[in-house]
Short mmCIF file of C-alpha atoms and ligand atoms in Angstrom, two decimals:
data_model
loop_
_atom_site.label_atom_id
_atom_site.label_comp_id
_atom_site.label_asym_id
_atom_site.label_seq_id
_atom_site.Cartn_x
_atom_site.Cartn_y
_atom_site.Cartn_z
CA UNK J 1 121.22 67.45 104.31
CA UNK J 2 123.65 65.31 106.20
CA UNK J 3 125.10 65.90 109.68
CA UNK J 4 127.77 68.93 110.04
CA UNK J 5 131.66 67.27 109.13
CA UNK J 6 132.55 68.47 113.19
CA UNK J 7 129.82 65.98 114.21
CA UNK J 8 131.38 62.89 116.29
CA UNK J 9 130.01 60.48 113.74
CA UNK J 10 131.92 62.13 110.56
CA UNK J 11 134.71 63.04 112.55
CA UNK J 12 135.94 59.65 114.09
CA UNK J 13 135.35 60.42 117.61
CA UNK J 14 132.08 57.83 117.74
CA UNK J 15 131.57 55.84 114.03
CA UNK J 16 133.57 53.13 115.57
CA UNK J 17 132.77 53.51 119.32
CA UNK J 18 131.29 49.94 120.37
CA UNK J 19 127.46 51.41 120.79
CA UNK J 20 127.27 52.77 117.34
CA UNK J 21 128.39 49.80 115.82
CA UNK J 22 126.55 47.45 117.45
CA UNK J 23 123.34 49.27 116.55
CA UNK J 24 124.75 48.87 112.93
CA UNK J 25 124.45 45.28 113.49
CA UNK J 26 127.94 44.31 114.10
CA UNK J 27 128.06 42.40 116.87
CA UNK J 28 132.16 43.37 118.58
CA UNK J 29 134.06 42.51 121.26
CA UNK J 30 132.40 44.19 123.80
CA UNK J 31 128.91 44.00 124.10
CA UNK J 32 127.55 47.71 125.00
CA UNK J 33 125.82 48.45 128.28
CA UNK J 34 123.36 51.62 128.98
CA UNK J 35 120.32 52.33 131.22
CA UNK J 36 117.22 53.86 130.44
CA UNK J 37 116.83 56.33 132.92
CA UNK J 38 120.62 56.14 133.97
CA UNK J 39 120.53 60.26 135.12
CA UNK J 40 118.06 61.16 137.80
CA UNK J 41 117.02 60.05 141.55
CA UNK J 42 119.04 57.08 141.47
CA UNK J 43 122.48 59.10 142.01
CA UNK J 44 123.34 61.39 145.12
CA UNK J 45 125.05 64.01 142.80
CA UNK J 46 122.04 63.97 140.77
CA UNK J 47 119.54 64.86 143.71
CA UNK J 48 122.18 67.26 145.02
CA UNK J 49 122.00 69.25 142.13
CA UNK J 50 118.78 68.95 141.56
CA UNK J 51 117.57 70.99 144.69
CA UNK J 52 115.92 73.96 144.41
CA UNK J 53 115.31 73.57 140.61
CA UNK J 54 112.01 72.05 138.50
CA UNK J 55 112.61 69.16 136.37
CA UNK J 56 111.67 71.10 133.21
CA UNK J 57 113.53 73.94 134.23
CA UNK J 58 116.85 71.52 134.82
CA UNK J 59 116.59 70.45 131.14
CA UNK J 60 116.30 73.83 129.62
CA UNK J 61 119.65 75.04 131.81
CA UNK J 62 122.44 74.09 129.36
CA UNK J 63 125.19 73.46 132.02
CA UNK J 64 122.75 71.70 134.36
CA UNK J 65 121.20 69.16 132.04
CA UNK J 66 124.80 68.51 130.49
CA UNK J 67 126.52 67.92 134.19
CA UNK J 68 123.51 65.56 134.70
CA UNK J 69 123.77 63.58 131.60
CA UNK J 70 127.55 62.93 132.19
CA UNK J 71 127.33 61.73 135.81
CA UNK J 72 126.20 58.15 135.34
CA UNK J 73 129.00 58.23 132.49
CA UNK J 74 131.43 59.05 134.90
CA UNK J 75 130.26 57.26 137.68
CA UNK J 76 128.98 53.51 135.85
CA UNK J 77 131.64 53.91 132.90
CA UNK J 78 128.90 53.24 130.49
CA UNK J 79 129.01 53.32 126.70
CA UNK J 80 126.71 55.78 125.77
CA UNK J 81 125.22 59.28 127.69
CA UNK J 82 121.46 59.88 127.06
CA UNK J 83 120.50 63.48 126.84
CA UNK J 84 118.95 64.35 129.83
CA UNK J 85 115.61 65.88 129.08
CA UNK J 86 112.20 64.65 129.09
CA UNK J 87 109.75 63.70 126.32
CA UNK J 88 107.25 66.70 127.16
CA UNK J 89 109.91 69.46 126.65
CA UNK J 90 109.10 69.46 122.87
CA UNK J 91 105.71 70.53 123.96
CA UNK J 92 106.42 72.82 126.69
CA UNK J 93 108.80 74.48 124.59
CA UNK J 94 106.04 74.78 121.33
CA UNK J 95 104.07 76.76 123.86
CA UNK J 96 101.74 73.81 125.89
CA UNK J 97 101.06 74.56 129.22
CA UNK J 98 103.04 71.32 131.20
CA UNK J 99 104.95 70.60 134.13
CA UNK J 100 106.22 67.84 135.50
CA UNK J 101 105.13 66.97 139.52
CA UNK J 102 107.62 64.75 141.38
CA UNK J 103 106.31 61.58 142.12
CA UNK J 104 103.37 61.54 139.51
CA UNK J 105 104.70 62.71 136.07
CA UNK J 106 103.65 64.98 133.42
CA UNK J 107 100.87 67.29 134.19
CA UNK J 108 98.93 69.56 131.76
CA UNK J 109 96.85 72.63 132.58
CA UNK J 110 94.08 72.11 129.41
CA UNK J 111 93.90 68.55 128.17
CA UNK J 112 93.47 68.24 124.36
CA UNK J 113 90.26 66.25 123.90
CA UNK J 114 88.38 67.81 120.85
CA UNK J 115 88.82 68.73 117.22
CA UNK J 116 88.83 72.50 118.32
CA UNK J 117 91.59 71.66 121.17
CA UNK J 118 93.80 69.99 118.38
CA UNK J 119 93.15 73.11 116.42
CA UNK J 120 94.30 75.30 118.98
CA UNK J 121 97.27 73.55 119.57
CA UNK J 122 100.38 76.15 119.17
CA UNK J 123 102.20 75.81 115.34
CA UNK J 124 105.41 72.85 116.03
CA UNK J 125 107.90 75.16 113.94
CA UNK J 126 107.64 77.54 116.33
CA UNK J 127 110.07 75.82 119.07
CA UNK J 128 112.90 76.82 119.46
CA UNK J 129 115.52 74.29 120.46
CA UNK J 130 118.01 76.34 121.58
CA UNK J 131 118.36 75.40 124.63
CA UNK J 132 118.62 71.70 123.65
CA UNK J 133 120.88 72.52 120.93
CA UNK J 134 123.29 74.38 123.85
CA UNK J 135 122.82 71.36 126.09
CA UNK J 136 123.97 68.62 123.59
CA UNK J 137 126.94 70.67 122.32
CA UNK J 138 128.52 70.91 125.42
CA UNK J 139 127.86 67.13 126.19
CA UNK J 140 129.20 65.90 123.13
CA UNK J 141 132.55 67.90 124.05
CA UNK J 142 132.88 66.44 127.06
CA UNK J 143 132.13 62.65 126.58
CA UNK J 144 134.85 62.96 123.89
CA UNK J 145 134.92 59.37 122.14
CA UNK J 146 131.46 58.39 124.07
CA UNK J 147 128.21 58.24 122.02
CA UNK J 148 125.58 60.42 122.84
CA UNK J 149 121.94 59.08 122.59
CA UNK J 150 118.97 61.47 121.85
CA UNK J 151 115.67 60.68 122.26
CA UNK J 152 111.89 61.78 121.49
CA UNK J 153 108.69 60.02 122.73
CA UNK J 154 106.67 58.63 120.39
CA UNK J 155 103.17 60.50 119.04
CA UNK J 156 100.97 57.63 120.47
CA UNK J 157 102.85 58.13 124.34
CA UNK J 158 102.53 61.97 123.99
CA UNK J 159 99.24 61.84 122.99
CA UNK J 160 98.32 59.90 125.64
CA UNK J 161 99.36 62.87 128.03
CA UNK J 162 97.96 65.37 126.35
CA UNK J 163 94.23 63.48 126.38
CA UNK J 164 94.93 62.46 129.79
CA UNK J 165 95.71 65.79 131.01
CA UNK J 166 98.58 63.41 133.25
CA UNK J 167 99.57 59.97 133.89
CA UNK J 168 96.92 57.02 133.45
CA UNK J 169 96.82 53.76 134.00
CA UNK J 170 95.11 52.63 130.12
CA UNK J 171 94.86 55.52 128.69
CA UNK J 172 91.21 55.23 128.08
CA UNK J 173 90.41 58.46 127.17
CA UNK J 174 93.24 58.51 124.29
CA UNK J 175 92.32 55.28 122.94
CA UNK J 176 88.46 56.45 122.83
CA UNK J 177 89.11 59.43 121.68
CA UNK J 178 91.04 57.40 118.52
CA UNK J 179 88.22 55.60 117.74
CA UNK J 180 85.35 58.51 118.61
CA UNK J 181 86.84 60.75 116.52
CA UNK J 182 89.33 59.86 113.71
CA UNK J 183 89.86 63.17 112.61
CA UNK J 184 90.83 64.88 116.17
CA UNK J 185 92.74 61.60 116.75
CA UNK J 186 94.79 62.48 113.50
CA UNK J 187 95.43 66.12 114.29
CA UNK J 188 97.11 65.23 117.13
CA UNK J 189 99.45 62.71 116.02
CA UNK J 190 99.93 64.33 113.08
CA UNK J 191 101.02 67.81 115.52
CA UNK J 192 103.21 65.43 118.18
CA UNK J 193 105.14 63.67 115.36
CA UNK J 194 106.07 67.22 113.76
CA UNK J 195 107.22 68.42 117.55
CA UNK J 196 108.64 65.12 118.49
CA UNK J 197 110.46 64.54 115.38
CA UNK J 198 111.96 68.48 115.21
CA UNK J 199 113.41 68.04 118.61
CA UNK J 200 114.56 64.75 117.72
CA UNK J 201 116.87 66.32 114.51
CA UNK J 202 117.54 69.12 117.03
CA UNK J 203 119.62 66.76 119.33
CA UNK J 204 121.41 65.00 116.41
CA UNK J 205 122.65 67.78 114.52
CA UNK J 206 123.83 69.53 117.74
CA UNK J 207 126.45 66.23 118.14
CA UNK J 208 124.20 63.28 119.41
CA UNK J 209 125.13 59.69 117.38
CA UNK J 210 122.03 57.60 118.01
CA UNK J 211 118.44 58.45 118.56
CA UNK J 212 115.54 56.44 120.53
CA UNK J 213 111.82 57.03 120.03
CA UNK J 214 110.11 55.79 123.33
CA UNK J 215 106.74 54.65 122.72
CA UNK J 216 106.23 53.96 126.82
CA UNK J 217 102.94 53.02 126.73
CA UNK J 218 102.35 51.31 123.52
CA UNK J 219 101.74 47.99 125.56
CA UNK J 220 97.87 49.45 126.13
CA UNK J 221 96.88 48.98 122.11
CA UNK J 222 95.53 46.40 120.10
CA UNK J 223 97.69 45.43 117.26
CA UNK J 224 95.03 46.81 114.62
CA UNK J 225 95.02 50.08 116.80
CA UNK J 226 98.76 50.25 116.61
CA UNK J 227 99.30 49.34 113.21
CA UNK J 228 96.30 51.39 111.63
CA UNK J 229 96.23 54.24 114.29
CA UNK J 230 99.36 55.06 115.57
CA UNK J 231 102.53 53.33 113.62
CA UNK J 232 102.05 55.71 110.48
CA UNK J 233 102.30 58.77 113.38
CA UNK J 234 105.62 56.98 114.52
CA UNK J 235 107.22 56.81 110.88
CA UNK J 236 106.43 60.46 110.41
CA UNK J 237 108.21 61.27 113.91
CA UNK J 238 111.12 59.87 112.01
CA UNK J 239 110.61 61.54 108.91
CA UNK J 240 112.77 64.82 110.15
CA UNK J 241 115.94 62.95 110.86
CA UNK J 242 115.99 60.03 107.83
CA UNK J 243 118.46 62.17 105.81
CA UNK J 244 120.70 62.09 109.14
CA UNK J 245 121.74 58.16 108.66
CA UNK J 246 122.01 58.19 112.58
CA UNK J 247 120.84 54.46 114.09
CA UNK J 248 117.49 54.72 115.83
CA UNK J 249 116.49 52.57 118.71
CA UNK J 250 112.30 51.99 118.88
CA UNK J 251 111.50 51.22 122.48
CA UNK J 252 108.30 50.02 124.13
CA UNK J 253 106.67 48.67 127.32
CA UNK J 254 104.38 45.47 126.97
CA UNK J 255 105.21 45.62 123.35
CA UNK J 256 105.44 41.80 122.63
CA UNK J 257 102.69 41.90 119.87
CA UNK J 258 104.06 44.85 118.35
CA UNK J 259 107.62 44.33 117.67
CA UNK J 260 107.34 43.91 113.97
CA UNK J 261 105.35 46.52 113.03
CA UNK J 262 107.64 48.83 115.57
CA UNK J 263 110.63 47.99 113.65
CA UNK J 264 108.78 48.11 110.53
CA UNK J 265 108.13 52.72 111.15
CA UNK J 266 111.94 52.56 110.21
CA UNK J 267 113.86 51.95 113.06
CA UNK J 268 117.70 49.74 113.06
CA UNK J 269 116.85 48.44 116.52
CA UNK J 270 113.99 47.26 119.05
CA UNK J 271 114.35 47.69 122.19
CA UNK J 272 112.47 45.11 124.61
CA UNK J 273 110.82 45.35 127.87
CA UNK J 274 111.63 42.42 130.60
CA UNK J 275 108.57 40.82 129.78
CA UNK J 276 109.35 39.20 126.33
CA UNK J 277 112.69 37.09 126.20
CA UNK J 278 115.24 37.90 123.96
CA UNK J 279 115.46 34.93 122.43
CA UNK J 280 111.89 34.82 121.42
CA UNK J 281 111.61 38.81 120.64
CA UNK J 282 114.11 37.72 118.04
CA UNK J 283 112.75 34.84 116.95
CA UNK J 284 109.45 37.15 116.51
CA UNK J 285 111.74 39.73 114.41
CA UNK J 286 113.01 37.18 111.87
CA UNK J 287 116.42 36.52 113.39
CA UNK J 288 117.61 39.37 111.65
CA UNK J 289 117.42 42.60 113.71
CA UNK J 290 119.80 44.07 116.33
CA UNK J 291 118.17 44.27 120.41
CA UNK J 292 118.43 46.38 122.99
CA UNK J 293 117.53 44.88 126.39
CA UNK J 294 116.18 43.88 128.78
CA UNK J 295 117.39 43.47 132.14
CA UNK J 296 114.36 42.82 134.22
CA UNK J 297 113.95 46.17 136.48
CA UNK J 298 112.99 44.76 139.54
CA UNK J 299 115.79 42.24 139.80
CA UNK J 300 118.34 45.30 140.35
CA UNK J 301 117.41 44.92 144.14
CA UNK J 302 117.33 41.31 144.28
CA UNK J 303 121.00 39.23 145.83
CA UNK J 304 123.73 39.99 143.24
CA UNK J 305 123.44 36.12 142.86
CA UNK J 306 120.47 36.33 142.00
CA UNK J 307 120.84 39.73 139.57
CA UNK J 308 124.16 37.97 137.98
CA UNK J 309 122.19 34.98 136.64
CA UNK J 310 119.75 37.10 135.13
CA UNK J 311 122.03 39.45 133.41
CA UNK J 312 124.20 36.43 131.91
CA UNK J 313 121.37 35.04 130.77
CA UNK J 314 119.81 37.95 129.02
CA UNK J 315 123.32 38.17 127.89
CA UNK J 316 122.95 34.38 126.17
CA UNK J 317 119.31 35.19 124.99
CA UNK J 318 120.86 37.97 123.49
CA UNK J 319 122.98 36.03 121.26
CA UNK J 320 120.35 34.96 118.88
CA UNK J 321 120.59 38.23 117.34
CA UNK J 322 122.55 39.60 115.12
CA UNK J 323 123.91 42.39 117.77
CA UNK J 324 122.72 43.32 121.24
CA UNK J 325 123.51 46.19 123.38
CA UNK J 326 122.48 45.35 127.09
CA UNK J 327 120.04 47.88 128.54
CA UNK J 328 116.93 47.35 131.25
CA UNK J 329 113.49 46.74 130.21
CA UNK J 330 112.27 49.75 131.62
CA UNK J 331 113.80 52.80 133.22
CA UNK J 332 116.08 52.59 136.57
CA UNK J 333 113.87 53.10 139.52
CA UNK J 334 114.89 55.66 141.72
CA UNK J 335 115.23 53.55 145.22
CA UNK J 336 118.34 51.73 143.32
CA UNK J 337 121.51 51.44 144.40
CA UNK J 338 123.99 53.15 142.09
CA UNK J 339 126.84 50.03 142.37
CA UNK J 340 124.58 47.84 141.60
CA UNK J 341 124.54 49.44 138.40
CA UNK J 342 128.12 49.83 138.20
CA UNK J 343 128.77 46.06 138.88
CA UNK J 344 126.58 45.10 135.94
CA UNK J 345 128.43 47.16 133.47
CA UNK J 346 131.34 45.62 134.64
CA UNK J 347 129.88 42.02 134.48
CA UNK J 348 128.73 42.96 130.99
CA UNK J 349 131.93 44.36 129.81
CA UNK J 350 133.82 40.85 131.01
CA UNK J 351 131.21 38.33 129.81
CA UNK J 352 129.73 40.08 127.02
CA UNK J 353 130.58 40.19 123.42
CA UNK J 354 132.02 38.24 120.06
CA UNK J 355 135.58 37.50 122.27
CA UNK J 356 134.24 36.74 125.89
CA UNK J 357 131.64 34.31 123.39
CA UNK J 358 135.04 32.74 121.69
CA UNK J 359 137.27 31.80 124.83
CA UNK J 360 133.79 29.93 126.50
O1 LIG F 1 118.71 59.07 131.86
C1 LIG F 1 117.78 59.11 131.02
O2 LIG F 1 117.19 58.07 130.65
C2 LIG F 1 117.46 60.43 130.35
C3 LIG F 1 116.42 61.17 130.89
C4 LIG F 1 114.93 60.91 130.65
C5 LIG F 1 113.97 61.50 131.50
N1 LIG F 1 112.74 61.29 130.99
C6 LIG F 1 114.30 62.24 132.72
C7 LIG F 1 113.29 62.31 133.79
C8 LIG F 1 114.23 60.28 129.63
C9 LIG F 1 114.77 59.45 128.48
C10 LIG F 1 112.84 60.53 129.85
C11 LIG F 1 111.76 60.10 128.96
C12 LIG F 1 110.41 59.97 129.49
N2 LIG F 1 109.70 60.86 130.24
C13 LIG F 1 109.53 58.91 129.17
C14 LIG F 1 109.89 57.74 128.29
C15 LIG F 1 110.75 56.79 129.03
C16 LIG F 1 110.02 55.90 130.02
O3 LIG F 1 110.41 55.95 131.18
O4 LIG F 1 109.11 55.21 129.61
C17 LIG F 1 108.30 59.15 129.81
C18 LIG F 1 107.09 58.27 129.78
C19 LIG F 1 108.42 60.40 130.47
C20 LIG F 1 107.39 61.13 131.25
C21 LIG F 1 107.84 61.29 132.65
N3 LIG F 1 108.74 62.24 133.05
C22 LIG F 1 107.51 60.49 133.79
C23 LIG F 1 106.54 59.34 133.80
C24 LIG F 1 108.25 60.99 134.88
C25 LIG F 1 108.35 60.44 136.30
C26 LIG F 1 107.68 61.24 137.34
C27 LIG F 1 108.24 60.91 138.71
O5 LIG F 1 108.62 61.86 139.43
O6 LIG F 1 108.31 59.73 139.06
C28 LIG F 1 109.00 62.08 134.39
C29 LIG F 1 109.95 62.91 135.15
C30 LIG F 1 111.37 62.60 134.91
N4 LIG F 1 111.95 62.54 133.66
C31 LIG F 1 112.37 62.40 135.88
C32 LIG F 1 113.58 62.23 135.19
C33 LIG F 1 114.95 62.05 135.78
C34 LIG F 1 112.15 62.45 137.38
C35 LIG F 1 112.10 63.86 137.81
C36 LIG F 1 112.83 64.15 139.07
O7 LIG F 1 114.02 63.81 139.20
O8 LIG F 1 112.24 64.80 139.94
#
């Protein structure tokens, strides 16, 4: 199956927009700027509309998760919208009890910690994406010529919510449970990547030109663990939408020692955290695959001095591979200040890119 000939890829609106063909790994004239995390708390209309309604319950409204995912588009001129949504809704909507408290993250009433709790987990094909399917439709027809980005979390990141039961700081009980029992531990990235991956194909057929599998808290494995225990989970997650020939983005925090084997699950670009330079996260990579990155977070509420040197020189890093589309290491955190944002997609758009590179 390939995508539907209305999508935006097949129908010229966003094969040659400047996001999708950098992450073809063609570097343009315009190097492309998003932010992980670019909806939410960060934005006044955001919060505005946000009162009175759940997160989960925001991304299964159609009109309200759309509205959301085109404000920073609007606001920052960006060159790509991300679906707003959240990793768990594949779950929540496959029948797992989960919310999402403000302030502390996902929350789920039974944690899955046993071979029988793996067993009970509710069949994947029956979610129904809907909703999701609704949501990305009527984003796509707004942002017009604008790429839209969907995105899935990875099995490893899930999994280590649904051990958890919530947030953690190593995710001990997930990376025991890998090792105590390989079988349980198998069963439930085996379950996630079927869940992840459907909603994942969901968002791309309904009109979204790029996917990204966050793997958030890969940074707490051991390369062995990752490569024996986890990356096959993370190729299967991609399994559903390799027919699609839609780039995918593979993201990670602290995931210096796993960039190769990331890319290697099947994915056209990594994207870094602010740890690793970009430079040497290509250098790592061979020199020959496209980066998304990796504006160091915490610098957004430094002096714009300060912020401007370390965006140009992420830019420059950048340039040691074969394409780069400018992004944060991690997520936007919600105390920033919305021009700040705006001023760096401006910076990026004037300094960034093959021509800006040309007329130095
Ligand atoms: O703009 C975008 O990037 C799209 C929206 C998006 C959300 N979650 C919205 C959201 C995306 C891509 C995600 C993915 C997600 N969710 C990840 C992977 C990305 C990453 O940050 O590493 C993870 C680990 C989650 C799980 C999750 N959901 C956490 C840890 C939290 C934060 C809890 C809090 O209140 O601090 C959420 C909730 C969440 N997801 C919010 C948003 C905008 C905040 C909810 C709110 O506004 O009240």
């Amino acid at each position: 199956m390939t995508l539907p000939e209305t999508h935006p890829l097949r129908d010229g609106r966003t094969a040659d927009s400047a996001l999708v063909t950098t992450y073809r790994g063609v570097r343009g004239d315009r190097t492309p700027v998003w932010f992980m995390r670019q909806a939410g708390r960060s934005l006044p209309e955001y919060r505005e509309l946000r009162v009175g309604t759940r997160m989960l319950d925001a991304c299964l409204d159609p009109a309200m998760a759309s509205e959301i995912t085109l404000q920073p588009v609007r606001r920052h001129g960006v060159d790509a919208g991300i679906f707003f949504s959240d990793i768990v809704i594949p779950l929540k909507l496959a029948g797992v009890d989960v919310e999402i408290v403000p302030g502390r993250g996902p929350v789920l009433a039974q944690p899955v910690r046993t071979l029988a709790d793996v067993s009970a987990l509710p069949d994947p094909d029956g979610a129904d994406f809907t909703a999701i399917e609704q949501g990305v439709a009527l984003t796509v027809a707004a942002l017009g010529r604008t790429p839209l980005i969907g995105f899935a979390g990875a099995p490893f990141t899930l999994a280590a919510y649904l051990v958890e039961g919530g947030p953690s700081k190593d995710h001990i009980r997930a990376r025991t449970l890998m090792h105590a029992d390989p079988e349980a531990w198998e069963g439930l990235l085996s379950w996630a990547a079927a869940v992840t991956g459907r909603f994942l194909r969901a968002q791309l057929l309904a009109g979204a030109s790029a996917a990204q599998l966050f793997d958030s808290w890969v940074g707490s494995l051991s390369k062995t663990d990752y490569v024996e225990r986890v990356a096959p989970f993370s190729r299967a997650a991609l399994e559903p939408i390799r027919d699609l020939d839609v780039p995918v983005v593979h993201f990670g925090v602290g995931s210096g020692e796993v960039l190769v084997p990331m890319h290697q699950v099947g994915a056209d670009v990594v994207g870094v955290d602010w740890r690793l330079p970009l430079d040497e996260a290509s250098r790592r990579l061979g020199g020959g695959v496209t980066l998304q990155g990796n504006v160091d977070p915490a610098l957004l509420a430094a002096p714009w001095p300060v912020l401007e040197a370390h965006v140009l020189d992420v830019l420059r890093r950048g340039r040691s591979a074969p394409a780069h589309v400018l992004n944060l290491g991690h997520g936007v955190p919600p105390e920033t200040d919305p021009d700040v944002l705006t001023r760096i997609v401006e910076l990026v758009h004037e300094r960034g890119g093959a021509a800006a590179e040309e007329s130095r």
